[in-house]
PDB file of C-alpha atoms in Angstrom:
ATOM      1  CA  MET A 270      -0.007   0.047   0.042  1.00 47.00           C
ATOM      2  CA  PRO A 271       1.828   3.120  -1.257  1.00 51.00           C
ATOM      3  CA  LEU A 272       1.761   6.127   1.450  1.00 48.00           C
ATOM      4  CA  SER A 273       0.239   9.450   0.561  1.00 52.00           C
ATOM      5  CA  PRO A 274       2.393  12.326   0.763  1.00 51.00           C
ATOM      6  CA  MET A 275      -0.256  13.388   3.341  1.00 46.00           C
ATOM      7  CA  ASP A 276       0.607  10.806   5.523  1.00 52.00           C
ATOM      8  CA  GLU A 277       0.917  12.776   9.480  1.00 56.00           C
ATOM      9  CA  ARG A 278       2.319   9.496  11.381  1.00 56.00           C
ATOM     10  CA  SER A 279       5.770   9.880  13.042  1.00 64.00           C
ATOM     11  CA  SER A 280       8.729   8.438  11.022  1.00 58.00           C
ATOM     12  CA  PHE A 281       9.347   6.662  14.370  1.00 71.00           C
ATOM     13  CA  SER A 282       5.971   4.747  14.115  1.00 78.00           C
ATOM     14  CA  LEU A 283       6.773   3.390  10.775  1.00 79.00           C
ATOM     15  CA  ASN A 284       7.625  -0.373   9.730  1.00 85.00           C
ATOM     16  CA  THR A 285      10.051  -0.921   7.526  1.00 87.00           C
ATOM     17  CA  ASP A 286       8.366  -1.614   4.231  1.00 88.00           C
ATOM     18  CA  GLU A 287       6.375   1.589   5.074  1.00 87.00           C
ATOM     19  CA  LEU A 288      10.090   3.438   5.445  1.00 84.00           C
ATOM     20  CA  ARG A 289      11.408   2.115   2.104  1.00 87.00           C
ATOM     21  CA  GLN A 290       8.137   2.981   0.239  1.00 88.00           C
ATOM     22  CA  ARG A 291       8.306   6.673   1.952  1.00 83.00           C
ATOM     23  CA  PHE A 292      11.919   6.687   0.726  1.00 80.00           C
ATOM     24  CA  GLU A 293      11.249   5.404  -2.792  1.00 82.00           C
ATOM     25  CA  LEU A 294       8.822   7.998  -2.985  1.00 82.00           C
ATOM     26  CA  ALA A 295      11.042  10.488  -1.890  1.00 76.00           C
ATOM     27  CA  LEU A 296      13.386   9.249  -4.648  1.00 74.00           C
ATOM     28  CA  SER A 297      11.067   9.791  -7.379  1.00 75.00           C
ATOM     29  CA  LEU A 298      10.382  13.594  -6.733  1.00 74.00           C
ATOM     30  CA  GLU A 299      12.819  15.294  -8.693  1.00 64.00           C
ATOM     31  CA  CYS A 300      14.030  17.596  -5.291  1.00 63.00           C
ATOM     32  CA  ASP A 301      17.155  18.843  -6.504  1.00 56.00           C
ATOM     33  CA  LEU A 302      18.335  22.119  -5.082  1.00 58.00           C
ATOM     34  CA  ASP A 303      20.258  22.816  -8.433  1.00 77.00           C
ATOM     35  CA  PRO A 304      17.754  24.336 -10.786  1.00 82.00           C
ATOM     36  CA  MET A 305      20.560  23.739 -13.116  1.00 84.00           C
ATOM     37  CA  ILE A 306      20.436  19.593 -12.939  1.00 83.00           C
ATOM     38  CA  LEU A 307      16.663  19.892 -13.122  1.00 84.00           C
ATOM     39  CA  ARG A 308      17.370  21.497 -16.658  1.00 88.00           C
ATOM     40  CA  ALA A 309      20.016  18.984 -17.827  1.00 89.00           C
ATOM     41  CA  ARG A 310      17.551  16.256 -16.836  1.00 88.00           C
ATOM     42  CA  GLN A 311      14.355  17.721 -18.686  1.00 91.00           C
ATOM     43  CA  LEU A 312      16.932  18.621 -21.909  1.00 93.00           C
ATOM     44  CA  ARG A 313      17.877  14.736 -21.703  1.00 92.00           C
ATOM     45  CA  ARG A 314      13.881  13.704 -21.394  1.00 92.00           C
ATOM     46  CA  GLN A 315      12.934  16.013 -24.709  1.00 95.00           C
ATOM     47  CA  GLY A 316      15.777  14.224 -26.512  1.00 95.00           C
ATOM     48  CA  SER A 317      18.212  17.312 -26.712  1.00 94.00           C
ATOM     49  CA  SER A 318      21.571  15.204 -24.837  1.00 93.00           C
ATOM     50  CA  PRO A 319      24.013  17.280 -26.764  1.00 93.00           C
ATOM     51  CA  GLN A 320      23.014  20.234 -25.269  1.00 94.00           C
ATOM     52  CA  ALA A 321      22.129  18.435 -21.843  1.00 92.00           C
ATOM     53  CA  ARG A 322      26.130  17.114 -21.464  1.00 92.00           C
ATOM     54  CA  CYS A 323      26.995  20.774 -22.557  1.00 92.00           C
ATOM     55  CA  LEU A 324      25.082  21.835 -19.430  1.00 89.00           C
ATOM     56  CA  GLU A 325      26.339  18.523 -17.535  1.00 88.00           C
ATOM     57  CA  GLN A 326      29.684  20.260 -18.512  1.00 89.00           C
ATOM     58  CA  GLU A 327      29.351  23.193 -16.680  1.00 85.00           C
ATOM     59  CA  LEU A 328      28.175  21.304 -12.939  1.00 81.00           C
ATOM     60  CA  LEU A 329      31.306  19.023 -12.977  1.00 83.00           C
ATOM     61  CA  PRO A 330      33.561  20.124 -10.188  1.00 77.00           C
ATOM     62  CA  LEU A 331      36.714  22.104 -10.938  1.00 62.00           C
ATOM     63  CA  PHE A 332      39.077  19.895  -8.487  1.00 57.00           C
TER      64      PHE A 332
END
């Protein structure tokens, strides 16, 4: 049974399966802090791989 985002039970009262479901739900949501990462993902979904690669290069660390 999938958990709804509005489930108000404390995470301490959830069993292992419920915790896993909640974790997987959180991962499925795109909650990146950097809008450039979201833009690169959007470009890939739209089939603009070269543009996405260029944007991803900008995100690589300098060291």
